[in-house]
Structures are given as C-alpha cells and as structure tokens.
Coordinates of C-alpha atoms in Angstrom, one line a residue:
X1 CA -67.6 12.6 -98.7
X2 CA -67.4 8.9 -99.0
X3 CA -65.2 6.8 -96.9
X4 CA -64.6 3.3 -98.4
X5 CA -64.8 0.4 -96.0
X6 CA -61.0 -0.7 -95.6
X7 CA -60.4 3.0 -94.8
X8 CA -63.1 3.1 -92.0
X9 CA -62.1 -0.2 -91.0
X10 CA -58.3 1.3 -90.8
X11 CA -59.6 4.4 -88.9
X12 CA -61.4 1.7 -85.9
X13 CA -58.5 0.4 -85.8
X14 CA -56.5 3.3 -85.4
X15 CA -58.4 4.6 -82.7
X16 CA -57.9 0.7 -81.0
X17 CA -54.4 1.4 -81.0
X18 CA -54.8 5.3 -79.4
X19 CA -57.2 3.9 -76.8
X20 CA -55.1 1.2 -75.7
X21 CA -51.9 3.9 -75.5
X22 CA -54.1 6.4 -73.8
X23 CA -55.2 3.2 -71.2
X24 CA -51.2 2.7 -70.5
X25 CA -51.1 6.8 -70.0
X26 CA -53.7 5.0 -67.0
X27 CA -51.7 2.8 -65.2
X28 CA -50.6 4.9 -62.3
X29 CA -54.4 4.6 -61.0
X30 CA -55.3 1.7 -62.4
X31 CA -53.3 0.3 -59.3
X32 CA -55.4 2.1 -57.1
X33 CA -58.6 1.6 -58.0
X34 CA -57.9 -1.9 -58.4
X35 CA -57.7 -2.2 -54.2
X36 CA -61.4 -0.8 -54.7
X37 CA -64.4 -3.6 -55.1
X38 CA -65.7 -2.2 -59.0
X39 CA -69.7 -1.8 -57.5
X40 CA -68.0 0.4 -55.5
X41 CA -66.1 2.1 -58.0
X42 CA -69.0 2.8 -60.2
X43 CA -67.7 0.6 -63.7
X44 CA -71.1 -0.2 -64.6
X45 CA -73.9 2.2 -64.9
X46 CA -77.7 0.0 -63.6
X47 CA -80.8 1.1 -64.7
X48 CA -81.2 2.7 -61.9
X49 CA -81.2 6.6 -61.1
X50 CA -83.9 9.3 -62.0
X51 CA -86.4 10.5 -59.5
X52 CA -85.9 7.9 -57.3
X53 CA -82.3 7.9 -56.0
X54 CA -82.5 11.5 -55.8
X55 CA -84.3 12.0 -52.1
X56 CA -81.5 10.2 -51.1
X57 CA -79.0 13.2 -52.5
X58 CA -81.8 15.9 -51.4
X59 CA -81.2 14.6 -47.6
X60 CA -77.6 14.1 -47.4
X61 CA -76.5 17.7 -48.8
X62 CA -79.6 19.8 -46.7
X63 CA -77.9 17.4 -43.9
X64 CA -74.4 18.5 -44.6
X65 CA -75.7 22.4 -45.1
X66 CA -77.3 22.1 -41.5
X67 CA -74.2 21.3 -39.9
X68 CA -71.5 23.1 -41.8
X69 CA -73.7 26.5 -41.7
X70 CA -74.4 26.0 -37.9
X71 CA -70.8 26.7 -37.7
X72 CA -70.0 29.1 -40.4
X73 CA -72.3 31.5 -38.9
X74 CA -71.4 31.5 -35.7
X75 CA -68.0 30.7 -35.4
X76 CA -66.1 34.3 -35.1
X77 CA -68.9 34.8 -31.8
X78 CA -66.9 30.9 -30.5
X79 CA -63.7 32.4 -31.4
X80 CA -64.0 35.8 -29.1
X81 CA -65.8 34.8 -26.5
X82 CA -64.5 30.9 -25.8
X83 CA -61.8 31.1 -27.5
X84 CA -60.2 34.7 -26.3
X85 CA -59.2 35.6 -29.9
X86 CA -59.2 39.4 -31.1
X87 CA -61.5 40.2 -33.3
X88 CA -59.7 41.3 -36.1
X89 CA -58.0 38.0 -35.7
X90 CA -61.0 36.0 -35.3
X91 CA -62.2 37.5 -38.7
X92 CA -59.5 36.6 -40.2
X93 CA -59.2 32.9 -39.0
X94 CA -62.6 32.8 -40.3
X95 CA -61.9 34.2 -43.6
X96 CA -59.1 32.3 -44.6
X97 CA -60.9 28.9 -42.9
X98 CA -64.1 29.8 -45.5
X99 CA -62.1 30.5 -48.4
X100 CA -60.0 27.3 -47.6
X101 CA -63.4 25.0 -47.6
X102 CA -63.9 26.3 -51.0
X103 CA -61.1 25.7 -52.6
X104 CA -61.0 22.2 -51.2
X105 CA -63.4 21.1 -53.4
X106 CA -61.0 21.2 -56.8
X107 CA -58.8 18.7 -55.0
X108 CA -61.9 16.5 -54.5
X109 CA -63.2 17.0 -57.9
X110 CA -59.6 15.5 -59.1
X111 CA -59.7 12.4 -56.7
X112 CA -63.1 11.4 -58.4
X113 CA -62.7 12.3 -61.6
X114 CA -59.6 10.4 -61.8
X115 CA -58.9 7.7 -59.3
X116 CA -62.4 7.1 -56.9
X117 CA -65.3 8.2 -58.5
X118 CA -67.3 10.4 -56.8
X119 CA -70.0 8.2 -55.1
X120 CA -66.7 6.7 -52.7
X121 CA -64.6 10.1 -53.0
X122 CA -68.1 10.8 -51.2
X123 CA -68.2 8.4 -48.8
X124 CA -64.4 8.5 -48.0
X125 CA -64.0 12.6 -47.3
X126 CA -67.6 12.3 -46.5
X127 CA -66.1 10.4 -43.2
X128 CA -63.2 12.5 -42.5
X129 CA -65.7 16.2 -42.2
X130 CA -67.5 13.8 -39.5
X131 CA -64.7 13.7 -38.2
X132 CA -63.4 17.0 -38.5
X133 CA -67.1 17.5 -36.4
X134 CA -66.5 15.5 -33.5
X135 CA -62.9 16.7 -33.1
X136 CA -64.4 20.7 -32.9
X137 CA -67.3 18.9 -30.2
X138 CA -64.7 17.6 -28.1
X139 CA -62.8 21.1 -28.4
X140 CA -65.4 22.6 -27.0
X141 CA -66.0 20.0 -24.7
X142 CA -62.9 19.6 -22.8
X143 CA -62.1 22.6 -20.5
X144 CA -58.1 21.5 -20.9
X145 CA -58.7 22.8 -24.9
X146 CA -60.2 25.8 -24.1
X147 CA -59.0 29.2 -21.6
X148 CA -60.7 29.9 -18.3
X149 CA -63.9 32.0 -19.0
X150 CA -63.3 35.5 -19.5
X151 CA -65.3 35.9 -16.5
X152 CA -62.8 33.9 -14.4
X153 CA -59.9 36.2 -15.2
X154 CA -61.9 39.8 -14.7
X155 CA -63.3 40.1 -18.2
X156 CA -59.6 40.6 -19.3
X157 CA -57.4 37.7 -22.1
X158 CA -54.2 38.4 -20.4
X159 CA -51.1 36.4 -21.3
X160 CA -51.2 34.0 -18.8
X161 CA -54.7 32.8 -19.5
X162 CA -55.0 33.5 -22.8
X163 CA -55.3 30.7 -24.9
X164 CA -52.4 28.4 -25.5
X165 CA -50.7 27.2 -28.5
X166 CA -51.9 23.4 -28.0
X167 CA -55.3 25.2 -27.8
X168 CA -55.7 26.9 -30.5
X169 CA -54.1 24.0 -32.3
X170 CA -56.3 21.5 -31.9
X171 CA -59.1 23.8 -32.2
X172 CA -57.9 24.7 -36.1
X173 CA -57.0 20.9 -36.4
X174 CA -60.7 20.4 -36.3
X175 CA -61.4 23.2 -38.3
X176 CA -58.9 21.9 -41.5
X177 CA -60.2 18.4 -41.4
X178 CA -64.2 20.0 -41.6
X179 CA -61.8 22.1 -44.9
X180 CA -60.8 18.9 -46.3
X181 CA -63.4 16.6 -45.5
X182 CA -65.7 19.4 -47.3
X183 CA -63.5 18.8 -50.7
X184 CA -66.4 15.4 -51.3
X185 CA -69.9 17.1 -50.8
X186 CA -69.0 20.1 -52.5
X187 CA -67.9 18.8 -55.7
X188 CA -69.4 15.6 -55.5
X189 CA -72.5 15.5 -54.3
X190 CA -74.3 18.2 -56.9
X191 CA -72.8 15.8 -59.6
X192 CA -73.9 12.1 -58.3
X193 CA -77.1 13.6 -58.5
X194 CA -77.2 14.6 -61.7
X195 CA -75.8 11.6 -62.5
X196 CA -78.8 10.1 -62.7
X197 CA -80.1 11.6 -65.7
X198 CA -79.5 10.9 -69.3
X199 CA -78.9 14.2 -71.0
X200 CA -79.3 12.7 -74.2
X201 CA -82.9 12.4 -73.5
X202 CA -85.2 15.2 -74.4
X203 CA -87.4 14.7 -71.0
X204 CA -84.7 14.0 -68.8
X205 CA -82.4 16.9 -69.8
X206 CA -86.0 18.5 -68.8
X207 CA -85.8 16.7 -65.5
X208 CA -81.7 18.0 -64.9
X209 CA -82.3 21.4 -64.8
X210 CA -85.3 21.0 -61.9
X211 CA -83.0 18.7 -60.2
X212 CA -80.4 22.4 -59.9
X213 CA -83.4 24.2 -59.2
X214 CA -84.5 22.3 -56.3
X215 CA -81.1 20.9 -55.1
X216 CA -80.7 24.3 -54.4
X217 CA -83.7 25.0 -52.7
X218 CA -82.9 21.9 -50.0
X219 CA -80.3 23.1 -49.5
X220 CA -81.6 26.5 -48.1
X221 CA -84.1 24.7 -46.2
X222 CA -80.7 23.4 -44.4
X223 CA -79.1 26.6 -44.0
X224 CA -82.9 27.8 -43.1
X225 CA -83.0 25.3 -39.8
X226 CA -79.0 25.9 -38.8
X227 CA -79.7 29.3 -39.0
X228 CA -83.1 29.8 -36.7
X229 CA -82.2 26.3 -34.5
X230 CA -78.9 25.8 -34.4
X231 CA -77.3 29.0 -34.0
X232 CA -79.8 29.3 -31.0
X233 CA -78.7 26.3 -29.5
X234 CA -75.2 27.5 -29.2
X235 CA -75.9 31.1 -27.9
X236 CA -78.1 30.1 -25.4
X237 CA -78.2 26.6 -24.0
X238 CA -74.1 25.6 -25.1
X239 CA -71.4 25.4 -27.8
X240 CA -71.0 21.7 -26.9
X241 CA -74.8 20.9 -27.5
X242 CA -74.4 22.9 -31.1
X243 CA -71.3 21.4 -32.5
X244 CA -72.6 18.0 -31.3
X245 CA -76.2 18.3 -33.2
X246 CA -73.9 18.9 -35.8
X247 CA -71.4 16.3 -35.7
X248 CA -75.1 14.2 -35.6
X249 CA -76.4 15.7 -38.3
X250 CA -73.8 15.4 -40.4
X251 CA -73.2 11.8 -39.3
X252 CA -77.5 11.4 -40.6
X253 CA -76.1 12.6 -44.0
X254 CA -74.0 10.3 -44.6
X255 CA -76.1 7.2 -43.8
X256 CA -78.6 8.9 -45.7
X257 CA -75.6 8.5 -49.0
X258 CA -74.8 5.3 -48.3
X259 CA -78.6 3.8 -47.7
X260 CA -79.3 5.1 -51.9
X261 CA -76.5 3.1 -53.3
X262 CA -78.4 1.0 -55.1
X263 CA -80.8 3.6 -56.3
X264 CA -77.2 5.6 -57.5
X265 CA -76.4 5.0 -61.6
X266 CA -72.8 4.8 -60.9
X267 CA -70.4 5.9 -63.3
X268 CA -66.7 5.4 -63.6
X269 CA -63.6 8.0 -63.2
X270 CA -62.0 8.5 -67.0
X271 CA -58.8 9.1 -65.6
X272 CA -56.5 12.5 -65.1
X273 CA -58.2 15.3 -67.3
X274 CA -54.5 17.1 -66.9
X275 CA -53.4 14.1 -68.5
X276 CA -55.9 14.5 -71.4
X277 CA -55.1 18.4 -71.6
X278 CA -51.6 18.1 -72.3
X279 CA -52.3 15.5 -74.7
X280 CA -54.0 17.9 -76.7
X281 CA -51.9 20.0 -76.5
X282 CA -48.8 18.4 -77.0
X283 CA -49.9 17.2 -79.7
X284 CA -51.0 20.8 -81.5
X285 CA -47.4 22.2 -80.3
X286 CA -45.9 19.3 -82.8
X287 CA -47.9 19.8 -85.4
X288 CA -47.5 23.4 -85.4
X289 CA -46.5 23.9 -89.1
X290 CA -49.1 21.8 -90.4
X291 CA -52.1 24.2 -92.4
X292 CA -55.2 24.0 -91.0
X293 CA -57.7 21.5 -92.2
X294 CA -61.2 23.2 -93.3
X295 CA -64.2 22.1 -89.8
X296 CA -66.6 21.8 -93.5
X297 CA -64.7 18.5 -93.7
X298 CA -65.1 16.3 -90.5
X299 CA -62.8 13.4 -92.2
X300 CA -60.2 14.7 -92.5
X301 CA -59.2 15.0 -88.5
X302 CA -59.3 12.2 -86.2
X303 CA -62.1 11.5 -84.5
X304 CA -64.1 8.3 -82.9
X305 CA -66.8 6.8 -85.5
X306 CA -70.3 7.5 -85.4
X307 CA -72.3 6.5 -82.4
X308 CA -69.3 5.4 -80.9
X309 CA -67.9 6.7 -77.4
X310 CA -64.9 5.6 -75.2
X311 CA -66.4 5.2 -72.2
X312 CA -68.6 7.8 -71.6
X313 CA -67.2 10.4 -73.5
X314 CA -69.5 11.2 -76.6
X315 CA -68.7 12.5 -79.8
X316 CA -68.8 16.5 -79.6
X317 CA -69.1 18.9 -82.4
X318 CA -66.0 20.2 -84.3
X319 CA -66.3 24.5 -83.7
X320 CA -64.4 27.2 -85.2
X321 CA -62.6 28.4 -82.0
X322 CA -59.3 27.9 -81.1
X323 CA -58.9 26.0 -84.5
X324 CA -54.3 25.8 -83.9
X325 CA -55.8 23.1 -81.6
X326 CA -57.8 21.2 -84.4
X327 CA -53.7 20.1 -85.8
X328 CA -53.9 17.7 -82.2
X329 CA -56.4 16.0 -84.6
X330 CA -55.1 16.0 -88.4
X331 CA -53.2 12.0 -88.9
X332 CA -49.8 12.7 -90.3
X333 CA -51.3 10.0 -93.3
X334 CA -53.3 13.0 -94.2
X335 CA -50.9 15.3 -94.7
X336 CA -48.2 13.0 -96.6
X337 CA -50.5 11.4 -98.7
X338 CA -50.3 7.6 -97.0
X339 CA -53.7 5.7 -96.9
X340 CA -52.2 3.0 -95.0
X341 CA -53.4 4.5 -91.8
X342 CA -49.9 3.5 -90.4
X343 CA -48.5 7.0 -89.7
X344 CA -50.8 7.0 -87.3
X345 CA -50.6 4.3 -85.5
X346 CA -47.3 4.8 -85.0
X347 CA -48.0 8.7 -83.5
X348 CA -49.4 7.3 -80.1
X349 CA -51.5 9.1 -77.5
X350 CA -49.6 11.7 -77.6
X351 CA -49.5 12.7 -81.1
X352 CA -52.9 12.1 -82.5
X353 CA -55.8 12.9 -80.6
X354 CA -59.8 12.4 -81.0
X355 CA -61.5 16.1 -81.8
X356 CA -63.5 15.2 -79.6
X357 CA -61.0 15.4 -76.9
X358 CA -60.0 19.0 -78.8
X359 CA -63.3 20.0 -78.7
X360 CA -63.6 19.4 -74.8
X361 CA -60.2 20.6 -74.4
X362 CA -61.1 24.4 -76.5
X363 CA -64.8 23.5 -73.5
X364 CA -62.6 25.0 -70.8
X365 CA -61.1 27.4 -72.1
X366 CA -64.1 28.9 -72.8
X367 CA -65.2 28.3 -70.0
X368 CA -62.6 30.0 -68.0
X369 CA -63.6 33.3 -68.8
X370 CA -66.9 32.9 -67.4
X371 CA -65.4 30.9 -64.6
X372 CA -63.0 34.5 -64.1
X373 CA -66.4 37.1 -64.8
X374 CA -68.4 35.8 -61.8
X375 CA -66.1 36.0 -59.3
X376 CA -66.7 39.5 -58.3
X377 CA -70.7 38.8 -58.1
X378 CA -69.9 36.6 -55.1
X379 CA -67.6 39.4 -53.6
X380 CA -70.4 42.0 -53.9
X381 CA -72.9 39.7 -52.4
X382 CA -70.4 38.6 -49.6
X383 CA -69.6 42.5 -48.7
X384 CA -73.3 42.6 -48.1
X385 CA -73.6 39.7 -45.9
X386 CA -70.5 40.8 -44.3
X387 CA -71.6 44.7 -43.4
X388 CA -75.3 43.5 -42.7
X389 CA -74.6 42.2 -38.9
X390 CA -73.4 45.5 -37.7
X391 CA -76.2 47.6 -39.8
X392 CA -79.0 45.7 -37.7
X393 CA -77.0 46.1 -35.1
X394 CA -77.5 49.8 -35.0
X395 CA -80.8 49.7 -35.9
X396 CA -84.7 49.0 -34.2
X397 CA -84.7 45.8 -33.8
X398 CA -87.8 45.3 -31.5
X399 CA -90.5 43.5 -33.0
X400 CA -92.3 44.0 -29.4
X401 CA -91.1 46.3 -26.4
X402 CA -89.5 43.0 -24.7
X403 CA -88.5 41.1 -27.7
X404 CA -85.7 42.1 -30.3
X405 CA -85.0 40.6 -33.5
X406 CA -82.1 38.8 -33.7
X407 CA -79.6 40.5 -36.1
X408 CA -77.7 37.2 -37.6
X409 CA -81.1 35.8 -38.2
X410 CA -82.0 38.8 -40.6
X411 CA -80.6 35.4 -43.4
X412 CA -84.3 34.3 -43.6
X413 CA -86.1 36.6 -45.1
X414 CA -83.5 36.3 -48.2
X415 CA -83.9 31.9 -47.6
X416 CA -88.0 32.2 -46.8
X417 CA -88.1 34.7 -50.4
X418 CA -86.1 31.8 -52.2
X419 CA -89.0 29.4 -51.0
X420 CA -91.7 31.1 -52.2
X421 CA -89.9 32.0 -55.3
X422 CA -88.6 28.6 -56.6
X423 CA -91.6 26.6 -56.9
X424 CA -93.2 29.6 -59.4
X425 CA -90.1 30.1 -61.0
X426 CA -89.5 26.0 -61.9
X427 CA -94.2 25.7 -62.2
X428 CA -95.3 28.6 -63.9
X429 CA -92.7 31.1 -64.9
X430 CA -89.8 28.1 -66.7
X431 CA -93.0 26.6 -68.9
X432 CA -94.3 29.5 -70.4
X433 CA -91.0 30.7 -71.2
X434 CA -89.7 27.8 -73.4
X435 CA -92.8 28.4 -75.3
X436 CA -92.1 31.4 -76.0
X437 CA -87.9 30.9 -76.1
X438 CA -88.3 27.3 -77.5
X439 CA -85.3 26.5 -75.0
X440 CA -85.6 23.9 -72.5
X441 CA -84.9 25.2 -69.1
X442 CA -87.3 28.8 -70.2
X443 CA -84.2 30.4 -70.3
X444 CA -80.2 29.9 -70.8
X445 CA -77.6 28.7 -68.4
X446 CA -75.4 31.8 -68.7
X447 CA -79.1 34.3 -68.8
X448 CA -79.6 33.0 -65.9
X449 CA -76.1 33.9 -64.6
X450 CA -76.8 37.3 -66.0
X451 CA -79.8 37.9 -64.3
X452 CA -77.9 36.8 -60.7
X453 CA -75.3 39.4 -61.7
X454 CA -77.9 42.3 -62.6
X455 CA -79.8 41.7 -59.1
X456 CA -76.2 41.5 -57.0
X457 CA -76.3 45.4 -58.5
X458 CA -79.8 46.4 -57.7
X459 CA -78.9 44.8 -54.6
X460 CA -75.7 46.8 -54.0
X461 CA -78.2 50.3 -54.9
X462 CA -81.3 49.3 -52.4
X463 CA -78.2 49.4 -49.8
X464 CA -76.7 52.3 -51.0
X465 CA -79.8 54.2 -51.0
X466 CA -80.6 52.9 -47.3
X467 CA -77.9 53.4 -45.7
X468 CA -77.9 56.9 -47.0
X469 CA -81.8 56.8 -44.8
X470 CA -80.0 55.5 -42.1
X471 CA -77.0 57.7 -41.9
X472 CA -79.3 60.9 -42.9
X473 CA -81.6 59.5 -39.1
X474 CA -78.7 59.5 -37.4
X475 CA -77.9 63.3 -38.0
X476 CA -81.3 64.0 -37.5
X477 CA -81.0 62.7 -33.4
X478 CA -77.2 62.4 -33.3
X479 CA -78.2 64.2 -29.5
X480 CA -80.5 61.5 -28.6
X481 CA -77.9 59.7 -29.5
X482 CA -75.3 61.2 -27.1
X483 CA -77.3 61.5 -24.3
X484 CA -79.2 58.3 -24.4
X485 CA -77.6 55.6 -26.0
X486 CA -79.6 52.7 -25.1
X487 CA -82.2 54.4 -27.1
X488 CA -82.2 52.1 -30.6
X489 CA -82.6 54.8 -33.8
X490 CA -85.8 55.7 -34.9
X491 CA -85.4 53.2 -38.1
X492 CA -86.5 49.9 -38.1
X493 CA -84.1 47.0 -39.0
X494 CA -87.0 45.8 -41.1
X495 CA -85.5 48.8 -43.5
X496 CA -83.2 45.6 -44.5
X497 CA -85.3 43.3 -46.1
X498 CA -86.1 44.3 -49.4
X499 CA -81.5 44.5 -50.0
X500 CA -81.0 41.2 -48.2
X501 CA -83.9 39.5 -50.6
X502 CA -82.1 41.0 -54.3
X503 CA -79.1 38.8 -52.5
X504 CA -80.9 35.7 -51.9
X505 CA -82.3 36.2 -55.4
X506 CA -78.9 37.2 -57.2
X507 CA -76.9 34.0 -55.5
X508 CA -80.3 31.6 -56.3
X509 CA -80.1 33.1 -60.2
X510 CA -76.1 32.8 -60.1
X511 CA -75.6 29.5 -58.4
X512 CA -78.7 27.8 -60.3
X513 CA -77.0 28.8 -63.1
X514 CA -73.8 28.3 -62.8
X515 CA -74.3 24.7 -61.2
X516 CA -76.0 23.8 -64.5
X517 CA -73.7 25.4 -66.6
X518 CA -70.7 24.2 -65.4
X519 CA -72.5 20.4 -64.6
X520 CA -73.6 20.6 -69.3
X521 CA -70.2 22.1 -70.3
X522 CA -67.6 20.5 -68.5
X523 CA -66.2 17.5 -70.3
X524 CA -67.1 14.6 -69.0
X525 CA -63.9 13.2 -67.2
X526 CA -64.3 16.6 -65.7
X527 CA -67.5 17.5 -64.4
X528 CA -66.8 16.7 -60.6
X529 CA -64.0 19.5 -60.9
X530 CA -66.8 21.4 -62.8
X531 CA -69.0 21.3 -60.4
X532 CA -66.0 22.2 -57.4
X533 CA -65.6 25.7 -60.3
X534 CA -68.7 27.4 -58.4
X535 CA -67.2 27.1 -54.8
X536 CA -63.5 28.5 -55.9
X537 CA -65.0 31.0 -57.4
X538 CA -67.1 31.5 -54.3
X539 CA -63.1 31.6 -52.1
X540 CA -61.6 33.5 -54.4
X541 CA -64.7 36.0 -54.2
X542 CA -64.7 35.8 -50.0
X543 CA -60.6 36.8 -50.2
X544 CA -61.3 39.6 -52.7
X545 CA -63.6 41.2 -50.7
X546 CA -61.0 41.1 -47.8
X547 CA -58.8 42.7 -50.2
X548 CA -60.8 45.0 -51.4
X549 CA -61.8 46.2 -48.0
X550 CA -58.2 47.2 -47.5
X551 CA -57.5 48.9 -50.6
X552 CA -60.6 51.1 -50.2
X553 CA -59.5 51.9 -46.3
X554 CA -56.3 52.5 -47.8
X555 CA -57.6 55.3 -50.0
X556 CA -59.8 56.8 -48.2
X557 CA -58.1 57.3 -44.4
X558 CA -55.7 60.4 -45.1
X559 CA -55.1 62.4 -42.4
X560 CA -57.9 64.1 -40.0
X561 CA -60.6 61.8 -42.9
X562 CA -61.8 58.9 -40.6
X563 CA -62.3 57.1 -44.0
X564 CA -65.4 55.1 -45.6
X565 CA -65.0 51.9 -43.6
X566 CA -64.3 52.5 -39.6
X567 CA -65.2 50.9 -36.2
X568 CA -67.6 53.1 -36.1
X569 CA -70.6 52.5 -38.2
X570 CA -72.2 56.0 -37.5
X571 CA -69.1 57.5 -38.0
X572 CA -68.3 55.5 -41.7
X573 CA -69.3 56.5 -45.3
X574 CA -70.9 52.7 -45.8
X575 CA -73.2 53.9 -48.5
X576 CA -70.3 55.1 -50.6
X577 CA -68.5 51.5 -50.2
X578 CA -72.2 50.1 -51.7
X579 CA -72.4 52.5 -54.6
X580 CA -68.4 51.7 -55.7
X581 CA -69.7 48.1 -55.7
X582 CA -72.7 48.8 -57.6
X583 CA -70.2 50.7 -59.9
X584 CA -67.9 48.1 -60.2
X585 CA -71.0 45.5 -60.8
X586 CA -71.9 46.9 -63.5
X587 CA -68.2 46.9 -65.4
X588 CA -68.1 43.4 -64.3
X589 CA -71.8 42.4 -65.5
X590 CA -70.1 44.3 -69.2
X591 CA -67.3 42.4 -69.3
X592 CA -69.5 39.0 -68.5
X593 CA -72.0 39.8 -71.7
X594 CA -68.8 40.3 -73.6
X595 CA -68.1 36.7 -72.4
X596 CA -71.3 35.1 -72.8
X597 CA -72.1 36.5 -76.5
X598 CA -68.1 34.5 -77.2
X599 CA -69.2 31.4 -75.4
X600 CA -70.4 29.2 -77.8
X601 CA -72.0 25.9 -76.0
X602 CA -70.7 21.7 -76.4
X603 CA -73.0 20.4 -78.6
X604 CA -72.9 16.1 -78.9
X605 CA -72.8 15.2 -82.2
X606 CA -75.9 13.7 -82.5
X607 CA -77.9 16.5 -81.8
X608 CA -76.8 18.8 -84.1
X609 CA -79.5 17.5 -86.6
X610 CA -81.9 17.8 -84.2
X611 CA -81.3 21.8 -83.0
X612 CA -83.4 24.9 -85.1
X613 CA -81.1 27.5 -86.4
X614 CA -80.1 29.2 -82.9
X615 CA -79.2 26.6 -81.5
X616 CA -76.7 26.2 -84.6
X617 CA -74.9 29.2 -83.1
X618 CA -75.3 28.3 -79.5
X619 CA -73.9 31.2 -78.1
X620 CA -73.5 31.7 -74.4
X621 CA -77.0 34.7 -74.7
X622 CA -78.8 32.8 -77.5
X623 CA -79.1 28.3 -76.5
X624 CA -77.8 25.8 -74.9

C-alpha cells in the first residue's frame, strides 16, 4: 500500500501535535527537572559508554553488596545478642525488613524513569543508604542506644533491662533508612550499566548479554568477602567495627559511582510510565465499538514514521495479542472517511496513541505472568537457605580436631562454584550454543530462567535426600546423642554442599536471565522499574516463604503429632517439607512453561527483516 506525500506530511503534523499534547501531560514533573542541571539529569547521549564505563558500575555495585549483606547475614544474631530480642521476634523483624528492601526498588525505579533519571537517582538514594549505615553504626556504638549486656542482667532480659522504645526506634529507623536507600541501587545500578551498550548494534547486544553475566559475578565477589570477612569482624571483634566497615564500603561505592560520570552515557527520563499505560487503556476503551483492523496493513494505525523516535522510544513491530488495545491507535479519520487528518489532531494524546505505545503496554501485560511464575523459585531457594544453618549446626562441622567450619559460611561454597561456572559459561558454553541455536546469548533469556527453575527443583530433591539420610543417622545414634550430647552427629556438614551449589546455580540462571529479560523487554521509559521487578519477586518470595511455613505447621501439627517443622530439628520431618517444595516447584515450572510459550518477545520495527524465520515467531522459548 502506498501513501501519498500529502498524507505522509499530514501524519507527521499530527504526530507533532500529539507529541505536544503528551508534553503538556508531563508538565507536572518538568518543573522538578528544571531545578537540576541538564547534564546531571542526562538529557543527552554522549559518545561515551561501552566497557570503559562498566568498571565504575561493577566496583560501586560490589561495594554496596559487601556492605548490605554484611548487615543482612548477621542481623538476627545482633538483634538477639545485643538488643535482647526474642528469636521469633528477631526473625520476623529481619524477614519484614528484608522483604521491604526488595520492594522499595519499585519506588526508586519510578523516580528514575519519571523524574530524575538513573544516575541522579543513584546519587541521591546512595547517600540515603549511606546515612542508614552511619545511623546503624551509631546505634551499635552508643551505650545509651543499646540495652545492658546480658551478663549484666544475669543472662535474662527482664522488663527493666529490656530494650527501650527509643533504642528500638533508633535501630529500626537506621534499618529502614537503609531499605529506602536500597531503592536506588536495587533498581538503577544494573540499568545504568546496561545503558552503556547500543541494542541496535548486533555486537553491542552480545556485549550487553556478557555484561549481565559479569555483573552477577562481581556482586558475588562483594557477598563472598562479606561472608568471609565482615561477618567474622562482627562476631569476633565488635559490631561497631563491622558496621563501620560496611558504612565505609558504602561511601567508597558512592565515590566510585560518581567518579565514572564523564564515562557514562546518560539518558533522560521519558515521563511517568503509568500515564502512558493509562492513555492507551483510556483511548482503547473510548473506541471499543470500532472494528478491529487487520494487522497486515500497518498504515491503518497511527505510529511514528520509519526511523522516527520520540525521545528514545523506538518503533515496535505490531503483534496479534491483546488486539482490543490496537483500537487506541486507530485514527477516527480511518472510520469516517476523512482524508484531511483533522480528526486525528482533535483526538489528543488521550484519544489517539501511537501503535508503538500500544505495543509497549502489551509488553507489560505479557511480562506480568512471567514475573508471577518466578516468585515461587525464590520461595524455594529462600526456604532452603532458611533451614541450612540449623541443619549445619546439627552435623559434624570439624575440619580438624580443634577447628569447626562456621555454619553461616556454607554459602561460600555456592559463590565459589559460581566463580568457576560463570567464566566457563561465558567463554565456552555461550559460543558453542550460539553456533548451534543462532541466538546471540546462546539460549534465550526465558530458557535460562527455565533452567534456573529446574535447578531449584533439583536442589529441593537433593535437600530432601540429604535430610532423610541425616534423620536415619540420628535414629541409629539416638542413645549416643542422649547420653553424650556434646558429641557431634557422625555425618559431615559437607553433605550439604551439593544442595548449596544447586541453589547457587539456580539463582545464577534465574537472576541473570530475568535481569536481561526485564531490561530488554520492558518499555524504554520503564526500564529502571523493570530492573526492580526482579527484586520485588524476591521480596514476595520471602514473604511467601514465611506464609508457607506457617501453613505447613498448622496443617501438620494435630494432637500428639508435633508436625513437620518444630524447634527440634531431630524431631521434625524437614525432608517431607523439602519434598513438598519439590512437588510445588514442578507445578510452578509447568506454569512457567505455559507462560513462556505464550510470550512474544518485543521486536523493533527495523529488526524484523534481520531475523530468521524462527525469530519472527519469537515465542519465549524459541527466540529473543
């Protein structure tokens, strides 16, 4: 179908008018942005970027992970030993706080995408997170902000010596200031690094995929030194030194981030993503009585011209899913026979949308089932690590007759395995799979997530088998354990290593795959919030983990039956619980497969002719 020059010019005029209307809808945040220097906001894309900008991102993120996990890993111990919390209260406090830190990145993503951009949001919220670490250090250092030591109150937390409201309030303030600051690093740091690569270039897309792999590894480095070093300082030296080192690492991370400013590509925010989504639904509902037009004739729909962009919003290929939303991009002139296009201009931004905007909303609707189906993967991994320390404490941890391996440091085996696996995957497996599949990343992002989900199920199966063996050994040595309680169970703690490694690999495939999937697939004006989707799924998985434990305890504790999960691990049936998680994991994986098969990857309009036939189908398990 051909378009006359006059019609084409008229469509350009209408696009300008609609863009102007859209700009008016952004006026609410333009005033805020005008207060900030344009260079800091990122109103330009420089000639910088690429791998030369990434070391600043990696160092900053690794130092933040070192500081954050140095607090998270040992926080229950601090609350019990130093603040005299009861164990259940301490566990619930940490669970609630950790879940909150996984949800605040959604707020940070909204601020970055709508108002300030990724770099400025990181600077501001990074300072807030640093402030939280400083307050936490003060809480540990000031005697007036802590109750007296337990030995000063005969080992009991009597009411007069229990923590006062002011002391608890100051501590919780510090923790939740950290949670608020986490909104920046949890949403922006990954996306800022990914912005340094041009997705329209094939070689740059390969570099982008490598960036996500190495990003995960460098964060593991920060966690490794946090577990191996910072936790030791907190336990053996002092909490003040431990939290002080964490605050210093956070400060250095912010300095590293700021130092890379001149090397970054900076992208301006595109306005509230919720406004764009609302406009499409309002326009589609307003035109609900119009007939569906065939997608084979794209000129029937309002969209950017070839090669044209609104900001960084590239033109997307139209899809056949959620066809009712396509009506938002049907100009009234197509239905009343007008050739002047005057009706199009009168419709305004809330009456007529570009087809690319419609496709962006479709992408969000397609992503939601994928996001939902990954929550239980994090629930499984959270459960396995929750009981891991208790299992390790009930086993023989001796490496030598006089040295016991710390239970809380078993996670080092998972991280060490990742140090070996990720370089092998990146340098050997990806090139081989790329030649076999023709896909730049070797396998698609959703295929990687699927592998991670399967490894999570395998980790639950191995966990159940190991726990069953431990219980058999307990029963075989029951008299020894009763009359010689100081003697360790004749089963090495290193039996737990396989399940730990499988959990680590599961999180590796799942997190890396989801990070890249959300960045590539979410609309360009919503990518920071897309990065926060991953952490929100982890947060909900943590909450779901606690809920599942409560449901299992209630369902299995009846009469004289103590249930599957009790305070005494030797009297529990933790193996049954792991088998339950494995079965639920299989069901969840089946749901994920259905969602992934249904998913259609986002395609740029100019990429369609470059893709092979399998790419045109572009379902979640065949192509990206």
